[in-house]
mmCIF file of C-alpha atoms and ligand atoms in Angstrom:
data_model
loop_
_atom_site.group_PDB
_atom_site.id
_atom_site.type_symbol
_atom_site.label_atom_id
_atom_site.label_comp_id
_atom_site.label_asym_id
_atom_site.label_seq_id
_atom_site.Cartn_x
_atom_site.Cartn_y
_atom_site.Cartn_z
ATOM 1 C CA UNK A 24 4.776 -21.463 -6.128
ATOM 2 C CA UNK A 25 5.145 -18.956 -8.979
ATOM 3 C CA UNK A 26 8.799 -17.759 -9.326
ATOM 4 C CA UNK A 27 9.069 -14.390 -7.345
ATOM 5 C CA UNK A 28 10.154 -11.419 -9.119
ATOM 6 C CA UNK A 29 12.460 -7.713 -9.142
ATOM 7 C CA UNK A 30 10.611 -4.841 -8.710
ATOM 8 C CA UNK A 31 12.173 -3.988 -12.009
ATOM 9 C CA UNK A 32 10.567 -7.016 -13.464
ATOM 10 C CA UNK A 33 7.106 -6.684 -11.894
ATOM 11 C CA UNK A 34 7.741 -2.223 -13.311
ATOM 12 C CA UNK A 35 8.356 -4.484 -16.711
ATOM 13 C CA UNK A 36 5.335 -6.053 -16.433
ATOM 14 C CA UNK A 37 3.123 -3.422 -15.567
ATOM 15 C CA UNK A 38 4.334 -1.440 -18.481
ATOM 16 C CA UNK A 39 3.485 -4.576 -20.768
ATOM 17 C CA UNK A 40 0.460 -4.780 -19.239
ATOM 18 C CA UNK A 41 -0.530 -0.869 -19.487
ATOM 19 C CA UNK A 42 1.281 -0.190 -22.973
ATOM 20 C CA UNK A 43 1.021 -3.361 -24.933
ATOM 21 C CA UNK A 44 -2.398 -5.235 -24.066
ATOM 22 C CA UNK A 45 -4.453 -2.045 -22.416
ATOM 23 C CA UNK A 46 -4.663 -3.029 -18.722
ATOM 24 C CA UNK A 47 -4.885 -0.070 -17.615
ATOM 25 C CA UNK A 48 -2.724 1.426 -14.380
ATOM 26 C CA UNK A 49 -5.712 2.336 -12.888
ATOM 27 C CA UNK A 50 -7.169 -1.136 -13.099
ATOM 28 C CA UNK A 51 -4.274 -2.549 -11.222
ATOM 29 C CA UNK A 52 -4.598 -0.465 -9.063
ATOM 30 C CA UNK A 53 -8.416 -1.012 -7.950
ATOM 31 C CA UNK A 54 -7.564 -4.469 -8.023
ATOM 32 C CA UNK A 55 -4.561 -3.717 -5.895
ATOM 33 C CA UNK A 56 -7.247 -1.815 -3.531
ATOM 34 C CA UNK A 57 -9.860 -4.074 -3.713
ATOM 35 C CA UNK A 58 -7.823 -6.958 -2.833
ATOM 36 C CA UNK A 59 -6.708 -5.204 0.153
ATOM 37 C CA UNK A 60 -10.033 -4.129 1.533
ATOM 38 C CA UNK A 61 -11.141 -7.652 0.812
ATOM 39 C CA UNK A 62 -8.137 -8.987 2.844
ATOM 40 C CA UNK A 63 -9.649 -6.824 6.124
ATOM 41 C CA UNK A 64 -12.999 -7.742 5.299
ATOM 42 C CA UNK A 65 -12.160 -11.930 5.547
ATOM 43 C CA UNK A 66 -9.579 -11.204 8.556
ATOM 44 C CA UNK A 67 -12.141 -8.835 10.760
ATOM 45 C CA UNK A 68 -15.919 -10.592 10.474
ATOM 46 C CA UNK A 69 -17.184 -7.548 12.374
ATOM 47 C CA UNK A 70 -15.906 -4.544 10.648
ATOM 48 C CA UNK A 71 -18.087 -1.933 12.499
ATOM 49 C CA UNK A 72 -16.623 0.458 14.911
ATOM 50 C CA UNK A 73 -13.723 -0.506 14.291
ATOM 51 C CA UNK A 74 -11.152 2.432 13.636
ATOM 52 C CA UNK A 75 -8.756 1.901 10.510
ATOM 53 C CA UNK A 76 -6.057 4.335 8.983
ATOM 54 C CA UNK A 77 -4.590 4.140 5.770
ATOM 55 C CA UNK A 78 -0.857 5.844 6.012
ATOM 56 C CA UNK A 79 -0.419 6.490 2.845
ATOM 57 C CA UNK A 80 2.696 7.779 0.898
ATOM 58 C CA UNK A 81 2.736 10.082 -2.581
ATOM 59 C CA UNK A 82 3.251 6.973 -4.875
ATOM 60 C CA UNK A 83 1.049 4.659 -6.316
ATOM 61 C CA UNK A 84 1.694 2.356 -3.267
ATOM 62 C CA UNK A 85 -0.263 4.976 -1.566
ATOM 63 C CA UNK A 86 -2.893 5.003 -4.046
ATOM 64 C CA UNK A 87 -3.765 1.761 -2.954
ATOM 65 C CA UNK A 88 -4.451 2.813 -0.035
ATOM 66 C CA UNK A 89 -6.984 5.292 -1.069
ATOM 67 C CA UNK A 90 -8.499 2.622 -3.070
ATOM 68 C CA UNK A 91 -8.663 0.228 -0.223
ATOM 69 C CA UNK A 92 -10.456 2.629 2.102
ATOM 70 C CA UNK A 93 -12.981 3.248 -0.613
ATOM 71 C CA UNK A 94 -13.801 -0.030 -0.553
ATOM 72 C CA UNK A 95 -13.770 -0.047 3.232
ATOM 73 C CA UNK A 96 -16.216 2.186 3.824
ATOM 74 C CA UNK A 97 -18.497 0.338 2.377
ATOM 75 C CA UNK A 98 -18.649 -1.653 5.788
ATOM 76 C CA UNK A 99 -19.300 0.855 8.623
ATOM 77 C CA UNK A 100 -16.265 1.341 9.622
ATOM 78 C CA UNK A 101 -14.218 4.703 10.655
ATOM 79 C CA UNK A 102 -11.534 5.467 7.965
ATOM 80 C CA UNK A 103 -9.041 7.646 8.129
ATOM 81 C CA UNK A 104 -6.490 8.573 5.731
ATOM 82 C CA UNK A 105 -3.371 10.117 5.865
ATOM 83 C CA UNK A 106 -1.173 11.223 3.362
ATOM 84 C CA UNK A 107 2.349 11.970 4.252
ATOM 85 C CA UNK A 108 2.735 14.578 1.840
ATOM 86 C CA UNK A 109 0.603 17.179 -0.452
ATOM 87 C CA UNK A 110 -1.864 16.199 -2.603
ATOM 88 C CA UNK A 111 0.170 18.025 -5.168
ATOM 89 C CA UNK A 112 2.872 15.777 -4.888
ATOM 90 C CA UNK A 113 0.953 13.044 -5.666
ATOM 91 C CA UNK A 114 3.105 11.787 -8.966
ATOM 92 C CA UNK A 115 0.631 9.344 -10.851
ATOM 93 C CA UNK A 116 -2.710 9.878 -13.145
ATOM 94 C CA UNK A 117 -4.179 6.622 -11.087
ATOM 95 C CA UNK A 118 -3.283 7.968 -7.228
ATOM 96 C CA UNK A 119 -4.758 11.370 -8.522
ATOM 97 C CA UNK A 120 -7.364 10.048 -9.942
ATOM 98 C CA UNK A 121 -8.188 7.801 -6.481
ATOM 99 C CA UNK A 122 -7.404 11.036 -4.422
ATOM 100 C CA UNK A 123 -9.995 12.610 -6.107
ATOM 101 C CA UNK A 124 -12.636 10.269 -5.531
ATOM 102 C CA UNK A 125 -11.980 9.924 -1.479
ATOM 103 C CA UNK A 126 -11.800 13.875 -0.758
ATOM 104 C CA UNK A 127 -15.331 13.625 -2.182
ATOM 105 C CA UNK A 128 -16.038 11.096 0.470
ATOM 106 C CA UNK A 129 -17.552 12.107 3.910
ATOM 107 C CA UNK A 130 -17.466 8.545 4.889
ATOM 108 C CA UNK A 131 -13.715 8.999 4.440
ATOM 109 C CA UNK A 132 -11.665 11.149 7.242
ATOM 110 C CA UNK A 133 -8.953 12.541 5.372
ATOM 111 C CA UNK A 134 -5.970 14.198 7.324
ATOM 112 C CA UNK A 135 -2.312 15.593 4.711
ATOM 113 C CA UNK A 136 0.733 17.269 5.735
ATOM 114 C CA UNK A 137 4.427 17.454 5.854
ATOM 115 C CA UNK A 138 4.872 16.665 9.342
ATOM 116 C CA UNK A 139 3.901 14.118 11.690
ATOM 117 C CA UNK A 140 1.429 16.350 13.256
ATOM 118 C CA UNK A 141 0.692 15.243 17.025
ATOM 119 C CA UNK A 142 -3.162 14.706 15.136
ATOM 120 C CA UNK A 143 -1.134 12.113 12.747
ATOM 121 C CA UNK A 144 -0.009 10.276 15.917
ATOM 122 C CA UNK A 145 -2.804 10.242 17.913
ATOM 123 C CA UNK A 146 -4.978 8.548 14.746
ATOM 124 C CA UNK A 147 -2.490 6.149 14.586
ATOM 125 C CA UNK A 148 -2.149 5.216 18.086
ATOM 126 C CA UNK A 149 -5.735 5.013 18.703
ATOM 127 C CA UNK A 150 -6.410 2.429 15.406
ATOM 128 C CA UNK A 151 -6.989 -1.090 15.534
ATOM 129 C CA UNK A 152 -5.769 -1.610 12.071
ATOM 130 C CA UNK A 153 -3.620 0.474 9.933
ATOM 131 C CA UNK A 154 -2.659 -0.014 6.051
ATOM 132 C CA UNK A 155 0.726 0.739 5.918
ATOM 133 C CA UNK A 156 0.550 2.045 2.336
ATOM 134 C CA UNK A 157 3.767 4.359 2.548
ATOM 135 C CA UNK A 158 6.023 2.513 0.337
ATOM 136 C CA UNK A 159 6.301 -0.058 -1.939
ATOM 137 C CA UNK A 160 8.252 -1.370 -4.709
ATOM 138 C CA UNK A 161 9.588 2.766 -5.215
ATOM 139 C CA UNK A 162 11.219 2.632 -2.517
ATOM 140 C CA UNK A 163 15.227 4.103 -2.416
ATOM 141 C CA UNK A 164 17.804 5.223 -0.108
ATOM 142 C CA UNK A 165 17.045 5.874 3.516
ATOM 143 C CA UNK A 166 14.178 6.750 5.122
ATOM 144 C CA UNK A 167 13.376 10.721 5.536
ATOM 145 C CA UNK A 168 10.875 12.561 7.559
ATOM 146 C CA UNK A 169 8.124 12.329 8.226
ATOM 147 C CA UNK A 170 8.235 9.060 6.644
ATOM 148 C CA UNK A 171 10.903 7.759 9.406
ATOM 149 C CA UNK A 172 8.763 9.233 12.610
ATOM 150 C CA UNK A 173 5.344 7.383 10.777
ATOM 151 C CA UNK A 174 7.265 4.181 10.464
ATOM 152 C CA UNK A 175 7.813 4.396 14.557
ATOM 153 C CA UNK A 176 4.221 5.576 15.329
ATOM 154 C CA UNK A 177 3.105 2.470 13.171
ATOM 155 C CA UNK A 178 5.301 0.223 15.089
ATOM 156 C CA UNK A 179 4.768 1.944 18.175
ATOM 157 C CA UNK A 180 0.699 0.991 17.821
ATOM 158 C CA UNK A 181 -0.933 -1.889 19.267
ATOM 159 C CA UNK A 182 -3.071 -2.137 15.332
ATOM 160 C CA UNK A 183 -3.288 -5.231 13.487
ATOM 161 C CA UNK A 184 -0.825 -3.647 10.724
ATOM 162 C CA UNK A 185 -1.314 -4.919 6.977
ATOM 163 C CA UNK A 186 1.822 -4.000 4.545
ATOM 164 C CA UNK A 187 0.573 -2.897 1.132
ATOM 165 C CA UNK A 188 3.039 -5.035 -1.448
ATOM 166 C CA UNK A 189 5.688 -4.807 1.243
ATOM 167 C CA UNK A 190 6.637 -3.382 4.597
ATOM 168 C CA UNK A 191 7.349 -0.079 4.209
ATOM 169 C CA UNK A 192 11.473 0.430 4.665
ATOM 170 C CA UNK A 193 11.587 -3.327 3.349
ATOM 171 C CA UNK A 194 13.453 -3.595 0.162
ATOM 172 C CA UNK A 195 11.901 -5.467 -2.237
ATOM 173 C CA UNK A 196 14.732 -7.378 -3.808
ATOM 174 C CA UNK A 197 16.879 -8.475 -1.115
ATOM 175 C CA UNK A 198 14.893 -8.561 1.569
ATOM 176 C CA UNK A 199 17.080 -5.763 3.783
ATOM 177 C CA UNK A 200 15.923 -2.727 5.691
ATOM 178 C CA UNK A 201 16.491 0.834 4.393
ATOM 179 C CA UNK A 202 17.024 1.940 7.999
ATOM 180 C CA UNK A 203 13.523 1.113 9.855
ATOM 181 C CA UNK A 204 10.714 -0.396 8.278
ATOM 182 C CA UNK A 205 7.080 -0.788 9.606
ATOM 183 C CA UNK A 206 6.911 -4.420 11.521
ATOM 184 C CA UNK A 207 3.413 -5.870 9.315
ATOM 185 C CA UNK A 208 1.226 -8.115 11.019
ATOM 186 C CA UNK A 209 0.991 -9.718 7.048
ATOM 187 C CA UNK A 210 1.501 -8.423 3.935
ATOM 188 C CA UNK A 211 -0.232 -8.478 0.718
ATOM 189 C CA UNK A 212 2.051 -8.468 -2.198
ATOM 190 C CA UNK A 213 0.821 -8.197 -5.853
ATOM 191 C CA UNK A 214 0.918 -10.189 -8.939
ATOM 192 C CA UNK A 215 3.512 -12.243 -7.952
ATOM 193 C CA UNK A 216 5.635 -12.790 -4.775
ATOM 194 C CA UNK A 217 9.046 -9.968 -5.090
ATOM 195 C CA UNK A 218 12.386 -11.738 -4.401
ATOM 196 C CA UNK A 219 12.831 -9.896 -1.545
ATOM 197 C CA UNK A 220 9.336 -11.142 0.300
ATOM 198 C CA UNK A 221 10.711 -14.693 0.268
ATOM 199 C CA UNK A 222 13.797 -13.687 2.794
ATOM 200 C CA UNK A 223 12.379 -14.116 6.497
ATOM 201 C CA UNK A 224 8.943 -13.307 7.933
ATOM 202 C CA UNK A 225 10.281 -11.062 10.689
ATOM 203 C CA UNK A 226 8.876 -7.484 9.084
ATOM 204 C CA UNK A 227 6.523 -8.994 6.759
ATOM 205 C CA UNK A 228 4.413 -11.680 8.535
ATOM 206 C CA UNK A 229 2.708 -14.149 6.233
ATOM 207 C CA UNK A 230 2.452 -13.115 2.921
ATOM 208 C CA UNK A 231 -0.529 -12.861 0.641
ATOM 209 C CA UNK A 232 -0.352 -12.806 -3.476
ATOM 210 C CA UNK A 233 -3.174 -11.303 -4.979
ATOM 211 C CA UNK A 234 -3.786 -11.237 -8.364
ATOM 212 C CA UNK A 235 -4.424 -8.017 -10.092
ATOM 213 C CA UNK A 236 -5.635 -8.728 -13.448
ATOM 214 C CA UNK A 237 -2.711 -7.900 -15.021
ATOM 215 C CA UNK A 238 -2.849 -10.588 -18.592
ATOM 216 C CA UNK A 239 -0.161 -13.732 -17.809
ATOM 217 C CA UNK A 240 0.720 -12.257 -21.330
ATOM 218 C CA UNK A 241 2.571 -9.017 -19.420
ATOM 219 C CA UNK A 242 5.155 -11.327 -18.816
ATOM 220 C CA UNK A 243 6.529 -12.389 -21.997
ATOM 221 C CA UNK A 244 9.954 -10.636 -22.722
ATOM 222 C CA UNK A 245 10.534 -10.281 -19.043
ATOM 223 C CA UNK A 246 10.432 -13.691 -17.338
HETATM 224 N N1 NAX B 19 3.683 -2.316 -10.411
HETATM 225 C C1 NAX B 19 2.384 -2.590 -10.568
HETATM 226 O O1 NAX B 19 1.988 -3.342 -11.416
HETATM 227 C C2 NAX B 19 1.412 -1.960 -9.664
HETATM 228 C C3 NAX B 19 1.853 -1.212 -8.610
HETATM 229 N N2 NAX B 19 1.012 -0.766 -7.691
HETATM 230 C C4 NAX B 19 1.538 -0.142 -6.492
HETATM 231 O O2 NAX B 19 2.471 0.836 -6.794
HETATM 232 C C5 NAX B 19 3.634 0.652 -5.989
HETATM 233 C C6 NAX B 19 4.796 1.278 -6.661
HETATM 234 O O3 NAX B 19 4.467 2.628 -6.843
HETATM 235 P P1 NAX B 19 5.557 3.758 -7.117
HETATM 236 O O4 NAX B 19 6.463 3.321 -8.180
HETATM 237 O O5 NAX B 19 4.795 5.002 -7.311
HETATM 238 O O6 NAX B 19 6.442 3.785 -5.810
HETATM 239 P P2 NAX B 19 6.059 3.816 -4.257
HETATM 240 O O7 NAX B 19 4.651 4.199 -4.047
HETATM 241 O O8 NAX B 19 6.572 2.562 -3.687
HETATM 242 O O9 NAX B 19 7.021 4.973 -3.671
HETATM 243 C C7 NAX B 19 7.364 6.079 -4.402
HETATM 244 C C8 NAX B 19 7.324 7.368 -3.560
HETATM 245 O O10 NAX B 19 8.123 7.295 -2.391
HETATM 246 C C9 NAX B 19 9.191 8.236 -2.452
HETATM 247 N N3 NAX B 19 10.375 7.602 -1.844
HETATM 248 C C10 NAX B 19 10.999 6.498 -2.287
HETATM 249 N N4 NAX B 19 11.968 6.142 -1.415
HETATM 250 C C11 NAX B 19 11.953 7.041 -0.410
HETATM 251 C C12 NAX B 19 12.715 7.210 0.776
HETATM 252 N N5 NAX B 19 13.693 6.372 1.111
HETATM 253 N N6 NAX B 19 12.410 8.229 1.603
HETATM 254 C C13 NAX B 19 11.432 9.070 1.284
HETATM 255 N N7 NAX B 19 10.673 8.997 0.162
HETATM 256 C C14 NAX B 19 10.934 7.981 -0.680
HETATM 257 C C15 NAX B 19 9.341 8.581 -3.911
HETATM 258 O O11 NAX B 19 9.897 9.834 -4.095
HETATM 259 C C16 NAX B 19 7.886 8.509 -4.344
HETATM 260 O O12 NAX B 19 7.172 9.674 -4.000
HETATM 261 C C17 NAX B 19 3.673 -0.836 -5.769
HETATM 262 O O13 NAX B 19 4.440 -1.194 -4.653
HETATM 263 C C18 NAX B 19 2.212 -1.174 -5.611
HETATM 264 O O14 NAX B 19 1.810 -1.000 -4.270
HETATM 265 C C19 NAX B 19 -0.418 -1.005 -7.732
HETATM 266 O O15 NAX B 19 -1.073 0.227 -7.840
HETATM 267 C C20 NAX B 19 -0.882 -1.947 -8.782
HETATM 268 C C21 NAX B 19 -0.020 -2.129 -9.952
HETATM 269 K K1 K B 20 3.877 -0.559 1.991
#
């Protein structure tokens, strides 16, 4: 096994990456997305009619998420995705960029707000599997609305639930819980495993590493 990394380390790396050699954020990031869809697709044979929501936060861990649903629905299935925020307050070039592309999509349910809407709830109650693409290696402090009543309705669902780098609450370097954090069914991590990932399998399930395309090069001067 490769030696698991910091988030600051793997934020190292993608900077290397992105700066130095030209792999560009918002190639990691399809990758990120693509690997995620084509997680589902291997897990579920029979995709159709089968209802999946992408909770998605304003970070690029949530960009992901709109990747992975692009690629999703591809397969006849019913997406939905919800952003737990604005679209305004999305922070990156990359999620923007990815936003952009699935409000063009009719193929794509999109649902946004501040609140955890009784709409929110009911989407996530009725899925049968749910990206939990809130947060990821950005993660800090504890948990605030409506992040903390999405983390319940997520664990509150009977979904197969599939954590986007980590569970979302789960810190990335040690391993502990920022309060709650979604209970993941597995997780797919990126790049390399994060320290925190190898710590117990009781919010993450099995975990995944899927390489992004980021050059081995990134990692010289940080590993
Ligand atoms: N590092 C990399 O090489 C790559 C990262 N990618 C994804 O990007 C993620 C990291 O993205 P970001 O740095 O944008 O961070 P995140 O998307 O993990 O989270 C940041 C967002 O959450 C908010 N936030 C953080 N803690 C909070 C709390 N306790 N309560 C409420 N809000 C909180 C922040 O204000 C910010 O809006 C990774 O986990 C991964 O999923 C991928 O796109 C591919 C490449
Ligand atoms: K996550």
């Amino acid at each position: 096994m490769k030696k698991p990394i910091t988030s600051d380390q793997m934020y190292r790396i993608e900077e290397n990456g992105h700066s130095v050699l030209g792999m560009r954020r918002f190639l990691m990031m399809e990758n990120a997305g693509h690997g995620v869809a084509d997680f589902i697709v291997h897990k579920f044979k029979r995709l159709k009619n089968k209802r999946i929501v992408a909770v998605c936060g304003t970070g690029n861990n949530g960009g992901d998420g709109f990747v992975a649903s692009r690629h999703l629905a591809g397969h006849g299935t019913k997406i939905t995705v919800i952003l737990l925020g604005s679209p305004s307050d999305l922070r990156s070039e990359e999620a923007r960029l990815n936003w952009g592309i699935i409000e063009k999509m009719n193929s794509i349910e999109i649902i946004f707000g501040k609140e955890l809407t009784d709409e929110i709830k009911s989407r996530i109650a009725k899925a049968n599997i749910i990206l939990d693409s809130i947060f990821g290696t950005g993660i800090k402090g504890g948990i605030r609305e409506p992040y903390a009543s999405a983390i319940d309705a997520i664990n509150k669902s009977k979904a197969y639930v599939l954590a986007v780098d980590v569970p979302s609450g789960f810190d990335p370097n040690t391993g502990q819980i920022h309060e709650k954090c979604v209970r993941a069914d597995a997780t797919i991590t990126f790049h390399r495993l994060k320290t925190g990932l190898t710590k117990g399998k009781k919010y993450t399930g099995p975990v995944h590493v899927e390489w992004i395309g980021i050059p081995p090069e990134a990692e010289s001067g940080v590993l």
